[in-house]
């Protein structure tokens, strides 16, 4: 397994800052200064992780993200955004970014996020090598094999991003229990600090589109007003 992090960013000062800090943390850093070059290097070099600026020359971060996911490349992506990019930020998450950070940020925090995302990914890879029969969780039409990163809806494979899968898996392991946004953020995104809980809401709405008959009237992933979310227990379907 390589130790490469691809940084796609058009501001040289930010590249220098991230390169230094990521190298200090033990990563090999490759860089690209526009979206096209970034996409090309992501496909050719298959880094462990991509730190991707949103506003880029030639092809923006959203498009890079979209193209990677459409090509079934599931390298984790940490998006960098400017303060005013509200709409695009949410769109980025919807298109498959795993997390985002708003500029200006401390390089230390970027390194912490990169490590947090990679911890999750390597856990996933370790689990995939395990040949023991996986435990499954069945909830109505949903069948989830958390250790295998597989989920089925009415026996059809669900096409989930790694983060969507982790979120669904965590909700399923705690089925019937109310989980707050902060709990989900710390369990699924591995945050050791207060993060932006809108990430949770965006991923929940994306999940609902895949597992609910009518995502506007969810019967599986319920919103518990003022508290958070809960996955209905199997009793609900008996
Ligand atoms: Ca930029």
mmCIF file of N, CA and C in Angstrom, residues 102-204:
data_model
loop_
_atom_site.group_PDB
_atom_site.id
_atom_site.type_symbol
_atom_site.label_atom_id
_atom_site.label_comp_id
_atom_site.label_asym_id
_atom_site.label_seq_id
_atom_site.Cartn_x
_atom_site.Cartn_y
_atom_site.Cartn_z
ATOM 1 N N UNK A 102 -12.922 24.415 5.629
ATOM 2 C CA UNK A 102 -13.064 25.777 5.135
ATOM 3 C C UNK A 102 -11.774 26.558 5.368
ATOM 4 N N UNK A 103 -11.352 27.284 4.339
ATOM 5 C CA UNK A 103 -10.175 28.144 4.465
ATOM 6 C C UNK A 103 -10.541 29.417 5.231
ATOM 7 N N UNK A 104 -9.686 29.989 6.041
ATOM 8 C CA UNK A 104 -8.345 29.481 6.341
ATOM 9 C C UNK A 104 -8.398 28.365 7.378
ATOM 10 N N UNK A 105 -7.486 27.417 7.264
ATOM 11 C CA UNK A 105 -7.472 26.300 8.213
ATOM 12 C C UNK A 105 -6.064 26.164 8.767
ATOM 13 N N UNK A 106 -5.943 25.463 9.885
ATOM 14 C CA UNK A 106 -4.599 25.212 10.379
ATOM 15 C C UNK A 106 -4.110 23.924 9.727
ATOM 16 N N UNK A 107 -2.855 23.912 9.255
ATOM 17 C CA UNK A 107 -2.336 22.706 8.606
ATOM 18 C C UNK A 107 -2.403 21.492 9.532
ATOM 19 N N UNK A 108 -2.269 21.733 10.818
ATOM 20 C CA UNK A 108 -2.339 20.644 11.788
ATOM 21 C C UNK A 108 -3.709 19.951 11.715
ATOM 22 N N UNK A 109 -4.755 20.773 11.543
ATOM 23 C CA UNK A 109 -6.098 20.212 11.470
ATOM 24 C C UNK A 109 -6.281 19.409 10.188
ATOM 25 N N UNK A 110 -5.683 19.888 9.095
ATOM 26 C CA UNK A 110 -5.773 19.136 7.837
ATOM 27 C C UNK A 110 -5.111 17.768 8.012
ATOM 28 N N UNK A 111 -3.934 17.750 8.618
ATOM 29 C CA UNK A 111 -3.238 16.477 8.831
ATOM 30 C C UNK A 111 -4.089 15.547 9.710
ATOM 31 N N UNK A 112 -4.714 16.117 10.750
ATOM 32 C CA UNK A 112 -5.572 15.312 11.632
ATOM 33 C C UNK A 112 -6.745 14.715 10.862
ATOM 34 N N UNK A 113 -7.337 15.508 9.983
ATOM 35 C CA UNK A 113 -8.473 15.013 9.188
ATOM 36 C C UNK A 113 -8.027 13.920 8.210
ATOM 37 N N UNK A 114 -6.888 14.160 7.564
ATOM 38 C CA UNK A 114 -6.375 13.171 6.610
ATOM 39 C C UNK A 114 -6.157 11.848 7.341
ATOM 40 N N UNK A 115 -5.538 11.914 8.506
ATOM 41 C CA UNK A 115 -5.284 10.695 9.272
ATOM 42 C C UNK A 115 -6.589 10.022 9.693
ATOM 43 N N UNK A 116 -7.563 10.835 10.122
ATOM 44 C CA UNK A 116 -8.851 10.279 10.561
ATOM 45 C C UNK A 116 -9.538 9.547 9.412
ATOM 46 N N UNK A 117 -9.513 10.153 8.234
ATOM 47 C CA UNK A 117 -10.169 9.523 7.084
ATOM 48 C C UNK A 117 -9.425 8.246 6.693
ATOM 49 N N UNK A 118 -8.106 8.287 6.739
ATOM 50 C CA UNK A 118 -7.318 7.107 6.353
ATOM 51 C C UNK A 118 -7.452 5.963 7.361
ATOM 52 N N UNK A 119 -7.605 6.310 8.638
ATOM 53 C CA UNK A 119 -7.826 5.258 9.645
ATOM 54 C C UNK A 119 -9.044 4.440 9.274
ATOM 55 N N UNK A 120 -10.084 5.132 8.858
ATOM 56 C CA UNK A 120 -11.325 4.470 8.446
ATOM 57 C C UNK A 120 -11.086 3.573 7.239
ATOM 58 N N UNK A 121 -10.377 4.111 6.258
ATOM 59 C CA UNK A 121 -10.157 3.364 5.025
ATOM 60 C C UNK A 121 -9.336 2.101 5.285
ATOM 61 N N UNK A 122 -8.289 2.221 6.105
ATOM 62 C CA UNK A 122 -7.436 1.054 6.309
ATOM 63 C C UNK A 122 -8.181 -0.001 7.113
ATOM 64 N N UNK A 123 -9.085 0.430 7.979
ATOM 65 C CA UNK A 123 -9.917 -0.514 8.717
ATOM 66 C C UNK A 123 -10.771 -1.314 7.736
ATOM 67 N N UNK A 124 -11.280 -0.593 6.761
ATOM 68 C CA UNK A 124 -12.117 -1.224 5.750
ATOM 69 C C UNK A 124 -11.316 -2.272 4.973
ATOM 70 N N UNK A 125 -10.090 -1.900 4.573
ATOM 71 C CA UNK A 125 -9.264 -2.838 3.801
ATOM 72 C C UNK A 125 -8.896 -4.065 4.608
ATOM 73 N N UNK A 126 -8.599 -3.862 5.894
ATOM 74 C CA UNK A 126 -8.265 -4.994 6.758
ATOM 75 C C UNK A 126 -9.455 -5.941 6.846
ATOM 76 N N UNK A 127 -10.644 -5.364 6.937
ATOM 77 C CA UNK A 127 -11.842 -6.194 7.035
ATOM 78 C C UNK A 127 -12.096 -6.981 5.762
ATOM 79 N N UNK A 128 -11.754 -6.394 4.623
ATOM 80 C CA UNK A 128 -12.000 -7.070 3.353
ATOM 81 C C UNK A 128 -11.137 -8.314 3.210
ATOM 82 N N UNK A 129 -9.977 -8.302 3.871
ATOM 83 C CA UNK A 129 -9.094 -9.460 3.767
ATOM 84 C C UNK A 129 -9.548 -10.610 4.670
ATOM 85 N N UNK A 130 -10.430 -10.303 5.581
ATOM 86 C CA UNK A 130 -10.917 -11.309 6.516
ATOM 87 C C UNK A 130 -11.853 -12.286 5.786
ATOM 88 N N UNK A 131 -11.561 -13.572 5.901
ATOM 89 C CA UNK A 131 -12.362 -14.533 5.139
ATOM 90 C C UNK A 131 -13.473 -15.188 5.964
ATOM 91 N N UNK A 132 -13.543 -14.856 7.248
ATOM 92 C CA UNK A 132 -14.594 -15.464 8.072
ATOM 93 C C UNK A 132 -15.963 -14.994 7.607
ATOM 94 N N UNK A 133 -16.979 -15.805 7.873
ATOM 95 C CA UNK A 133 -18.330 -15.454 7.448
ATOM 96 C C UNK A 133 -18.782 -14.185 8.166
ATOM 97 N N UNK A 134 -19.225 -13.238 7.387
ATOM 98 C CA UNK A 134 -19.579 -11.948 7.968
ATOM 99 C C UNK A 134 -20.933 -12.013 8.664
ATOM 100 N N UNK A 135 -21.036 -11.270 9.743
ATOM 101 C CA UNK A 135 -22.314 -11.126 10.411
ATOM 102 C C UNK A 135 -23.179 -10.207 9.590
ATOM 103 N N UNK A 136 -24.466 -10.495 9.540
ATOM 104 C CA UNK A 136 -25.309 -9.571 8.804
ATOM 105 C C UNK A 136 -26.431 -9.029 9.674
ATOM 106 N N UNK A 137 -26.865 -7.856 9.307
ATOM 107 C CA UNK A 137 -27.957 -7.209 10.016
ATOM 108 C C UNK A 137 -29.093 -7.078 9.009
ATOM 109 N N UNK A 138 -30.246 -7.637 9.353
ATOM 110 C CA UNK A 138 -31.387 -7.548 8.449
ATOM 111 C C UNK A 138 -32.457 -6.675 9.092
ATOM 112 N N UNK A 139 -32.860 -5.650 8.383
ATOM 113 C CA UNK A 139 -33.901 -4.754 8.874
ATOM 114 C C UNK A 139 -34.888 -4.536 7.734
ATOM 115 N N UNK A 140 -36.034 -5.219 7.801
ATOM 116 C CA UNK A 140 -37.006 -5.104 6.723
ATOM 117 C C UNK A 140 -36.341 -5.447 5.399
ATOM 118 N N UNK A 141 -36.422 -4.554 4.413
ATOM 119 C CA UNK A 141 -35.862 -4.826 3.086
ATOM 120 C C UNK A 141 -34.336 -4.658 3.030
ATOM 121 N N UNK A 142 -33.761 -4.198 4.128
ATOM 122 C CA UNK A 142 -32.316 -3.911 4.153
ATOM 123 C C UNK A 142 -31.529 -5.078 4.706
ATOM 124 N N UNK A 143 -30.440 -5.424 4.025
ATOM 125 C CA UNK A 143 -29.528 -6.438 4.558
ATOM 126 C C UNK A 143 -28.133 -5.855 4.479
ATOM 127 N N UNK A 144 -27.477 -5.787 5.637
ATOM 128 C CA UNK A 144 -26.182 -5.112 5.708
ATOM 129 C C UNK A 144 -25.128 -6.064 6.240
ATOM 130 N N UNK A 145 -23.992 -6.143 5.540
ATOM 131 C CA UNK A 145 -22.860 -6.921 6.016
ATOM 132 C C UNK A 145 -21.743 -5.943 6.368
ATOM 133 N N UNK A 146 -21.750 -5.477 7.618
ATOM 134 C CA UNK A 146 -20.841 -4.384 7.973
ATOM 135 C C UNK A 146 -19.377 -4.720 7.717
ATOM 136 N N UNK A 147 -18.956 -5.933 8.004
ATOM 137 C CA UNK A 147 -17.536 -6.262 7.852
ATOM 138 C C UNK A 147 -17.121 -6.330 6.387
ATOM 139 N N UNK A 148 -18.053 -6.605 5.509
ATOM 140 C CA UNK A 148 -17.731 -6.736 4.084
ATOM 141 C C UNK A 148 -17.975 -5.464 3.278
ATOM 142 N N UNK A 149 -18.505 -4.458 3.934
ATOM 143 C CA UNK A 149 -18.879 -3.236 3.225
ATOM 144 C C UNK A 149 -19.854 -3.539 2.097
ATOM 145 N N UNK A 150 -20.864 -4.355 2.415
ATOM 146 C CA UNK A 150 -21.889 -4.651 1.420
ATOM 147 C C UNK A 150 -23.253 -4.368 2.031
ATOM 148 N N UNK A 151 -24.156 -3.861 1.214
ATOM 149 C CA UNK A 151 -25.515 -3.657 1.676
ATOM 150 C C UNK A 151 -26.473 -3.924 0.526
ATOM 151 N N UNK A 152 -27.617 -4.498 0.863
ATOM 152 C CA UNK A 152 -28.606 -4.853 -0.152
ATOM 153 C C UNK A 152 -29.950 -4.276 0.234
ATOM 154 N N UNK A 153 -30.700 -3.868 -0.760
ATOM 155 C CA UNK A 153 -32.066 -3.417 -0.539
ATOM 156 C C UNK A 153 -32.943 -4.293 -1.430
ATOM 157 N N UNK A 154 -33.855 -5.045 -0.809
ATOM 158 C CA UNK A 154 -34.628 -6.062 -1.553
ATOM 159 C C UNK A 154 -33.711 -6.937 -2.407
ATOM 160 N N UNK A 155 -32.577 -7.298 -1.807
ATOM 161 C CA UNK A 155 -31.570 -8.169 -2.430
ATOM 162 C C UNK A 155 -30.862 -7.554 -3.636
ATOM 163 N N UNK A 156 -31.069 -6.265 -3.842
ATOM 164 C CA UNK A 156 -30.272 -5.592 -4.868
ATOM 165 C C UNK A 156 -29.124 -4.843 -4.199
ATOM 166 N N UNK A 157 -27.937 -4.959 -4.799
ATOM 167 C CA UNK A 157 -26.764 -4.309 -4.200
ATOM 168 C C UNK A 157 -26.963 -2.801 -4.173
ATOM 169 N N UNK A 158 -26.710 -2.213 -3.008
ATOM 170 C CA UNK A 158 -26.782 -0.755 -2.896
ATOM 171 C C UNK A 158 -25.437 -0.160 -3.266
ATOM 172 N N UNK A 159 -25.469 0.856 -4.125
ATOM 173 C CA UNK A 159 -24.238 1.513 -4.543
ATOM 174 C C UNK A 159 -23.983 2.683 -3.596
ATOM 175 N N UNK A 160 -23.210 2.431 -2.546
ATOM 176 C CA UNK A 160 -22.979 3.448 -1.529
ATOM 177 C C UNK A 160 -21.528 3.915 -1.547
ATOM 178 N N UNK A 161 -21.305 5.185 -1.223
ATOM 179 C CA UNK A 161 -19.934 5.659 -1.050
ATOM 180 C C UNK A 161 -19.437 5.113 0.297
ATOM 181 N N UNK A 162 -18.112 5.089 0.505
ATOM 182 C CA UNK A 162 -17.611 4.548 1.782
ATOM 183 C C UNK A 162 -18.246 5.227 3.000
ATOM 184 N N UNK A 163 -18.393 6.519 2.959
ATOM 185 C CA UNK A 163 -18.976 7.234 4.105
ATOM 186 C C UNK A 163 -20.446 6.881 4.291
ATOM 187 N N UNK A 164 -21.179 6.766 3.201
ATOM 188 C CA UNK A 164 -22.589 6.385 3.309
ATOM 189 C C UNK A 164 -22.696 4.997 3.922
ATOM 190 N N UNK A 165 -21.789 4.124 3.512
ATOM 191 C CA UNK A 165 -21.828 2.777 4.059
ATOM 192 C C UNK A 165 -21.551 2.787 5.554
ATOM 193 N N UNK A 166 -20.524 3.533 5.946
ATOM 194 C CA UNK A 166 -20.183 3.569 7.374
ATOM 195 C C UNK A 166 -21.323 4.140 8.206
ATOM 196 N N UNK A 167 -21.975 5.158 7.660
ATOM 197 C CA UNK A 167 -23.095 5.768 8.362
ATOM 198 C C UNK A 167 -24.245 4.760 8.497
ATOM 199 N N UNK A 168 -24.568 4.101 7.407
ATOM 200 C CA UNK A 168 -25.641 3.107 7.440
ATOM 201 C C UNK A 168 -25.291 1.967 8.395
ATOM 202 N N UNK A 169 -24.045 1.518 8.302
ATOM 203 C CA UNK A 169 -23.602 0.426 9.178
ATOM 204 C C UNK A 169 -23.692 0.803 10.643
ATOM 205 N N UNK A 170 -23.305 2.024 10.955
ATOM 206 C CA UNK A 170 -23.335 2.457 12.352
ATOM 207 C C UNK A 170 -24.772 2.592 12.853
ATOM 208 N N UNK A 171 -25.640 3.148 12.009
ATOM 209 C CA UNK A 171 -27.057 3.253 12.373
ATOM 210 C C UNK A 171 -27.647 1.857 12.577
ATOM 211 N N UNK A 172 -27.244 0.927 11.705
ATOM 212 C CA UNK A 172 -27.800 -0.436 11.778
ATOM 213 C C UNK A 172 -27.334 -1.162 13.030
ATOM 214 N N UNK A 173 -26.059 -0.976 13.366
ATOM 215 C CA UNK A 173 -25.547 -1.629 14.578
ATOM 216 C C UNK A 173 -26.269 -1.096 15.813
ATOM 217 N N UNK A 174 -26.772 0.119 15.714
ATOM 218 C CA UNK A 174 -27.481 0.743 16.838
ATOM 219 C C UNK A 174 -28.970 0.877 16.545
ATOM 220 N N UNK A 175 -29.499 -0.067 15.787
ATOM 221 C CA UNK A 175 -30.885 0.060 15.331
ATOM 222 C C UNK A 175 -31.854 0.242 16.508
ATOM 223 N N UNK A 176 -32.834 1.121 16.278
ATOM 224 C CA UNK A 176 -33.823 1.394 17.307
ATOM 225 C C UNK A 176 -33.371 2.447 18.311
ATOM 226 N N UNK A 177 -32.099 2.800 18.285
ATOM 227 C CA UNK A 177 -31.582 3.801 19.222
ATOM 228 C C UNK A 177 -31.446 5.152 18.543
ATOM 229 N N UNK A 178 -31.765 6.205 19.281
ATOM 230 C CA UNK A 178 -31.580 7.551 18.727
ATOM 231 C C UNK A 178 -30.106 7.925 18.824
ATOM 232 N N UNK A 179 -29.551 8.386 17.709
ATOM 233 C CA UNK A 179 -28.149 8.823 17.691
ATOM 234 C C UNK A 179 -28.108 10.307 17.350
ATOM 235 N N UNK A 180 -27.389 11.079 18.138
ATOM 236 C CA UNK A 180 -27.309 12.514 17.854
ATOM 237 C C UNK A 180 -26.347 12.745 16.689
ATOM 238 N N UNK A 181 -26.447 13.927 16.101
ATOM 239 C CA UNK A 181 -25.537 14.273 14.995
ATOM 240 C C UNK A 181 -24.091 14.240 15.469
ATOM 241 N N UNK A 182 -23.854 14.712 16.690
ATOM 242 C CA UNK A 182 -22.483 14.701 17.220
ATOM 243 C C UNK A 182 -21.965 13.276 17.395
ATOM 244 N N UNK A 183 -22.844 12.382 17.876
ATOM 245 C CA UNK A 183 -22.438 10.975 18.019
ATOM 246 C C UNK A 183 -22.063 10.387 16.668
ATOM 247 N N UNK A 184 -22.881 10.686 15.659
ATOM 248 C CA UNK A 184 -22.614 10.148 14.318
ATOM 249 C C UNK A 184 -21.324 10.728 13.756
ATOM 250 N N UNK A 185 -21.132 12.010 13.982
ATOM 251 C CA UNK A 185 -19.932 12.685 13.483
ATOM 252 C C UNK A 185 -18.688 12.050 14.107
ATOM 253 N N UNK A 186 -18.736 11.789 15.392
ATOM 254 C CA UNK A 186 -17.540 11.248 16.024
ATOM 255 C C UNK A 186 -17.351 9.766 15.683
ATOM 256 N N UNK A 187 -18.464 9.026 15.516
ATOM 257 C CA UNK A 187 -18.333 7.599 15.219
ATOM 258 C C UNK A 187 -17.955 7.348 13.759
ATOM 259 N N UNK A 188 -18.550 8.085 12.860
ATOM 260 C CA UNK A 188 -18.368 7.803 11.432
ATOM 261 C C UNK A 188 -17.241 8.625 10.823
ATOM 262 N N UNK A 189 -17.109 9.866 11.294
ATOM 263 C CA UNK A 189 -16.056 10.728 10.728
ATOM 264 C C UNK A 189 -14.817 10.785 11.619
ATOM 265 N N UNK A 190 -14.929 10.134 12.772
ATOM 266 C CA UNK A 190 -13.763 10.022 13.658
ATOM 267 C C UNK A 190 -13.262 11.366 14.182
ATOM 268 N N UNK A 191 -14.168 12.330 14.335
ATOM 269 C CA UNK A 191 -13.726 13.634 14.803
ATOM 270 C C UNK A 191 -13.431 13.598 16.293
ATOM 271 N N UNK A 192 -12.298 14.157 16.661
ATOM 272 C CA UNK A 192 -11.988 14.289 18.077
ATOM 273 C C UNK A 192 -12.332 15.690 18.548
ATOM 274 N N UNK A 193 -12.929 16.464 17.658
ATOM 275 C CA UNK A 193 -13.249 17.850 17.978
ATOM 276 C C UNK A 193 -14.616 18.156 17.366
ATOM 277 N N UNK A 194 -15.189 19.296 17.778
ATOM 278 C CA UNK A 194 -16.518 19.632 17.270
ATOM 279 C C UNK A 194 -16.452 19.902 15.771
ATOM 280 N N UNK A 195 -17.251 19.214 15.001
ATOM 281 C CA UNK A 195 -17.265 19.433 13.562
ATOM 282 C C UNK A 195 -18.596 20.017 13.128
ATOM 283 N N UNK A 196 -18.724 20.206 11.852
ATOM 284 C CA UNK A 196 -19.950 20.763 11.307
ATOM 285 C C UNK A 196 -20.942 19.631 11.058
ATOM 286 N N UNK A 197 -22.048 19.630 11.803
ATOM 287 C CA UNK A 197 -22.962 18.490 11.735
ATOM 288 C C UNK A 197 -23.791 18.463 10.444
ATOM 289 N N UNK A 198 -23.663 19.509 9.610
ATOM 290 C CA UNK A 198 -24.392 19.451 8.338
ATOM 291 C C UNK A 198 -23.877 18.325 7.443
ATOM 292 N N UNK A 199 -22.629 17.923 7.677
ATOM 293 C CA UNK A 199 -22.085 16.782 6.933
ATOM 294 C C UNK A 199 -22.983 15.571 7.155
ATOM 295 N N UNK A 200 -23.417 15.394 8.399
ATOM 296 C CA UNK A 200 -24.268 14.252 8.742
ATOM 297 C C UNK A 200 -25.594 14.353 7.989
ATOM 298 N N UNK A 201 -26.199 15.544 8.017
ATOM 299 C CA UNK A 201 -27.501 15.724 7.363
ATOM 300 C C UNK A 201 -27.425 15.443 5.860
ATOM 301 N N UNK A 202 -26.354 15.913 5.234
ATOM 302 C CA UNK A 202 -26.203 15.703 3.790
ATOM 303 C C UNK A 202 -26.085 14.215 3.474
ATOM 304 N N UNK A 203 -25.279 13.506 4.267
ATOM 305 C CA UNK A 203 -25.107 12.076 4.004
ATOM 306 C C UNK A 203 -26.382 11.291 4.312
ATOM 307 N N UNK A 204 -27.116 11.721 5.335
ATOM 308 C CA UNK A 204 -28.389 11.052 5.646
ATOM 309 C C UNK A 204 -29.346 11.219 4.468
#
